[in-house]
PDB file of C-alpha atoms in Angstrom:
ATOM      1  CA  UNK A   1     -11.053 -12.559  -0.088  1.00 58.00           C
ATOM      2  CA  UNK A   2     -11.115 -10.909  -3.667  1.00 86.00           C
ATOM      3  CA  UNK A   3      -9.266  -7.585  -4.194  1.00 87.00           C
ATOM      4  CA  UNK A   4     -12.540  -6.087  -5.736  1.00 87.00           C
ATOM      5  CA  UNK A   5     -14.896  -7.045  -3.198  1.00 88.00           C
ATOM      6  CA  UNK A   6     -12.651  -5.875  -0.658  1.00 93.00           C
ATOM      7  CA  UNK A   7     -11.861  -2.542  -1.508  1.00 94.00           C
ATOM      8  CA  UNK A   8     -15.847  -2.183  -2.234  1.00 94.00           C
ATOM      9  CA  UNK A   9     -16.311  -3.071   1.448  1.00 92.00           C
ATOM     10  CA  UNK A  10     -14.028  -0.707   2.295  1.00 95.00           C
ATOM     11  CA  UNK A  11     -15.641   2.100   0.380  1.00 94.00           C
ATOM     12  CA  UNK A  12     -19.110   1.214   1.951  1.00 93.00           C
ATOM     13  CA  UNK A  13     -17.322   1.360   5.435  1.00 92.00           C
ATOM     14  CA  UNK A  14     -16.005   4.486   4.895  1.00 93.00           C
ATOM     15  CA  UNK A  15     -19.384   6.110   3.533  1.00 93.00           C
ATOM     16  CA  UNK A  16     -21.444   4.160   6.661  1.00 90.00           C
ATOM     17  CA  UNK A  17     -18.770   5.336   9.590  1.00 92.00           C
ATOM     18  CA  UNK A  18     -17.436   8.822   8.438  1.00 91.00           C
ATOM     19  CA  UNK A  19     -18.616  12.415   8.037  1.00 91.00           C
ATOM     20  CA  UNK A  20     -19.254  12.383   4.281  1.00 90.00           C
ATOM     21  CA  UNK A  21     -19.387  15.772   2.220  1.00 91.00           C
ATOM     22  CA  UNK A  22     -22.932  15.377   0.954  1.00 89.00           C
ATOM     23  CA  UNK A  23     -22.371  18.800  -1.373  1.00 93.00           C
ATOM     24  CA  UNK A  24     -20.615  15.865  -3.640  1.00 93.00           C
ATOM     25  CA  UNK A  25     -23.997  14.058  -4.297  1.00 91.00           C
ATOM     26  CA  UNK A  26     -25.117  17.474  -6.427  1.00 93.00           C
ATOM     27  CA  UNK A  27     -22.955  15.572  -9.103  1.00 95.00           C
ATOM     28  CA  UNK A  28     -25.676  12.996  -9.634  1.00 93.00           C
ATOM     29  CA  UNK A  29     -28.556  13.842 -12.477  1.00 92.00           C
ATOM     30  CA  UNK A  30     -31.768  11.612 -12.015  1.00 83.00           C
ATOM     31  CA  UNK A  31     -31.235  10.128  -8.442  1.00 74.00           C
ATOM     32  CA  UNK A  32     -34.860  10.785  -7.788  1.00 74.00           C
ATOM     33  CA  UNK A  33     -35.655   8.409 -10.427  1.00 69.00           C
ATOM     34  CA  UNK A  34     -32.995   5.846  -9.016  1.00 72.00           C
ATOM     35  CA  UNK A  35     -33.900   2.022  -9.248  1.00 77.00           C
ATOM     36  CA  UNK A  36     -31.685  -0.587  -7.966  1.00 78.00           C
ATOM     37  CA  UNK A  37     -30.477  -2.227 -11.200  1.00 81.00           C
ATOM     38  CA  UNK A  38     -30.960   1.183 -12.883  1.00 86.00           C
ATOM     39  CA  UNK A  39     -28.071   2.377 -15.634  1.00 93.00           C
ATOM     40  CA  UNK A  40     -25.792   5.026 -14.743  1.00 95.00           C
ATOM     41  CA  UNK A  41     -23.163   6.938 -16.889  1.00 96.00           C
ATOM     42  CA  UNK A  42     -20.322   8.580 -15.814  1.00 97.00           C
ATOM     43  CA  UNK A  43     -19.272  12.043 -16.977  1.00 97.00           C
ATOM     44  CA  UNK A  44     -15.226  12.976 -17.127  1.00 94.00           C
ATOM     45  CA  UNK A  45     -13.993  16.519 -16.843  1.00 94.00           C
ATOM     46  CA  UNK A  46     -11.103  15.324 -18.684  1.00 90.00           C
ATOM     47  CA  UNK A  47     -12.209  12.577 -20.928  1.00 87.00           C
ATOM     48  CA  UNK A  48     -14.848  12.602 -23.704  1.00 88.00           C
ATOM     49  CA  UNK A  49     -16.003   8.986 -23.504  1.00 91.00           C
ATOM     50  CA  UNK A  50     -18.129   8.030 -20.490  1.00 95.00           C
ATOM     51  CA  UNK A  51     -18.323   4.883 -18.413  1.00 95.00           C
ATOM     52  CA  UNK A  52     -21.186   3.097 -18.076  1.00 96.00           C
ATOM     53  CA  UNK A  53     -22.817   0.536 -15.540  1.00 96.00           C
ATOM     54  CA  UNK A  54     -25.725  -0.144 -13.436  1.00 95.00           C
ATOM     55  CA  UNK A  55     -26.716   0.211  -9.565  1.00 92.00           C
ATOM     56  CA  UNK A  56     -27.014  -2.486  -7.083  1.00 93.00           C
ATOM     57  CA  UNK A  57     -26.749  -2.412  -3.046  1.00 90.00           C
ATOM     58  CA  UNK A  58     -25.855  -5.246  -0.307  1.00 88.00           C
ATOM     59  CA  UNK A  59     -28.185  -6.267   2.120  1.00 86.00           C
ATOM     60  CA  UNK A  60     -27.176  -3.868   4.652  1.00 82.00           C
ATOM     61  CA  UNK A  61     -27.061  -0.891   2.408  1.00 85.00           C
ATOM     62  CA  UNK A  62     -30.067   2.074   2.597  1.00 76.00           C
ATOM     63  CA  UNK A  63     -30.388   2.659  -1.274  1.00 71.00           C
ATOM     64  CA  UNK A  64     -32.636   6.050  -0.032  1.00 70.00           C
ATOM     65  CA  UNK A  65     -29.646   7.257   1.600  1.00 75.00           C
ATOM     66  CA  UNK A  66     -27.135   7.421  -1.354  1.00 86.00           C
ATOM     67  CA  UNK A  67     -25.800   4.193   0.045  1.00 90.00           C
ATOM     68  CA  UNK A  68     -25.034   2.158  -3.126  1.00 92.00           C
ATOM     69  CA  UNK A  69     -22.561   0.526  -4.978  1.00 93.00           C
ATOM     70  CA  UNK A  70     -21.937   0.973  -8.729  1.00 95.00           C
ATOM     71  CA  UNK A  71     -20.882  -1.746 -11.339  1.00 95.00           C
ATOM     72  CA  UNK A  72     -18.910   0.119 -14.058  1.00 95.00           C
ATOM     73  CA  UNK A  73     -19.631  -2.666 -17.141  1.00 94.00           C
ATOM     74  CA  UNK A  74     -18.094  -0.562 -19.847  1.00 91.00           C
ATOM     75  CA  UNK A  75     -15.016   1.481 -18.612  1.00 88.00           C
ATOM     76  CA  UNK A  76     -13.474   3.888 -20.989  1.00 81.00           C
ATOM     77  CA  UNK A  77     -10.365   2.557 -22.248  1.00 77.00           C
ATOM     78  CA  UNK A  78      -9.735   4.804 -25.776  1.00 75.00           C
ATOM     79  CA  UNK A  79      -6.228   5.706 -24.203  1.00 73.00           C
ATOM     80  CA  UNK A  80      -5.080   2.065 -23.467  1.00 70.00           C
ATOM     81  CA  UNK A  81      -4.936  -1.027 -25.593  1.00 70.00           C
ATOM     82  CA  UNK A  82      -7.499  -3.577 -25.564  1.00 70.00           C
ATOM     83  CA  UNK A  83     -10.465  -3.548 -22.955  1.00 77.00           C
ATOM     84  CA  UNK A  84     -10.384  -2.259 -19.075  1.00 82.00           C
ATOM     85  CA  UNK A  85     -11.656  -4.821 -16.944  1.00 87.00           C
ATOM     86  CA  UNK A  86     -15.124  -3.844 -14.903  1.00 91.00           C
ATOM     87  CA  UNK A  87     -14.777  -2.137 -11.806  1.00 93.00           C
ATOM     88  CA  UNK A  88     -16.889  -1.687  -8.547  1.00 95.00           C
ATOM     89  CA  UNK A  89     -17.330   1.280  -6.335  1.00 96.00           C
ATOM     90  CA  UNK A  90     -19.302   3.035  -3.700  1.00 95.00           C
ATOM     91  CA  UNK A  91     -21.381   5.910  -4.876  1.00 94.00           C
ATOM     92  CA  UNK A  92     -20.018   8.191  -2.747  1.00 94.00           C
ATOM     93  CA  UNK A  93     -16.250   7.345  -3.770  1.00 95.00           C
ATOM     94  CA  UNK A  94     -17.087   8.261  -7.425  1.00 96.00           C
ATOM     95  CA  UNK A  95     -18.824  11.331  -6.653  1.00 95.00           C
ATOM     96  CA  UNK A  96     -15.879  12.484  -4.412  1.00 95.00           C
ATOM     97  CA  UNK A  97     -13.254  11.945  -7.278  1.00 95.00           C
ATOM     98  CA  UNK A  98     -12.581  15.526  -8.674  1.00 95.00           C
ATOM     99  CA  UNK A  99     -11.786  14.295 -12.152  1.00 95.00           C
ATOM    100  CA  UNK A 100     -15.662  13.332 -12.438  1.00 96.00           C
ATOM    101  CA  UNK A 101     -18.001  16.176 -13.839  1.00 96.00           C
ATOM    102  CA  UNK A 102     -21.369  14.166 -13.122  1.00 96.00           C
ATOM    103  CA  UNK A 103     -22.956  11.209 -13.070  1.00 95.00           C
ATOM    104  CA  UNK A 104     -26.666  10.539 -14.787  1.00 94.00           C
ATOM    105  CA  UNK A 105     -28.981   8.037 -13.619  1.00 90.00           C
ATOM    106  CA  UNK A 106     -30.776   7.037 -16.538  1.00 87.00           C
TER     107      UNK A 106
END
């Protein structure tokens, strides 16, 4: 199985089967207007540039319950050389990261 897909499925499984801290979702702005395929922008506490991507879900996910995935297509790599690879994460994984200041759903 692809390493990215395996990690994403692990993050989904964690969200669906664990006690999560829903206060972390306070970092999200615009969730009420969220649409699958909608754009997302990730703001970091320690970086000036943002990451950008879109929201999607797999058939066994319930998007009304924050159970969605994010495909980060434009990863800031301003401190590195070349382009950074795309990333796939569950929304809860992202909001639980302390370095993330906020996530805007556009």
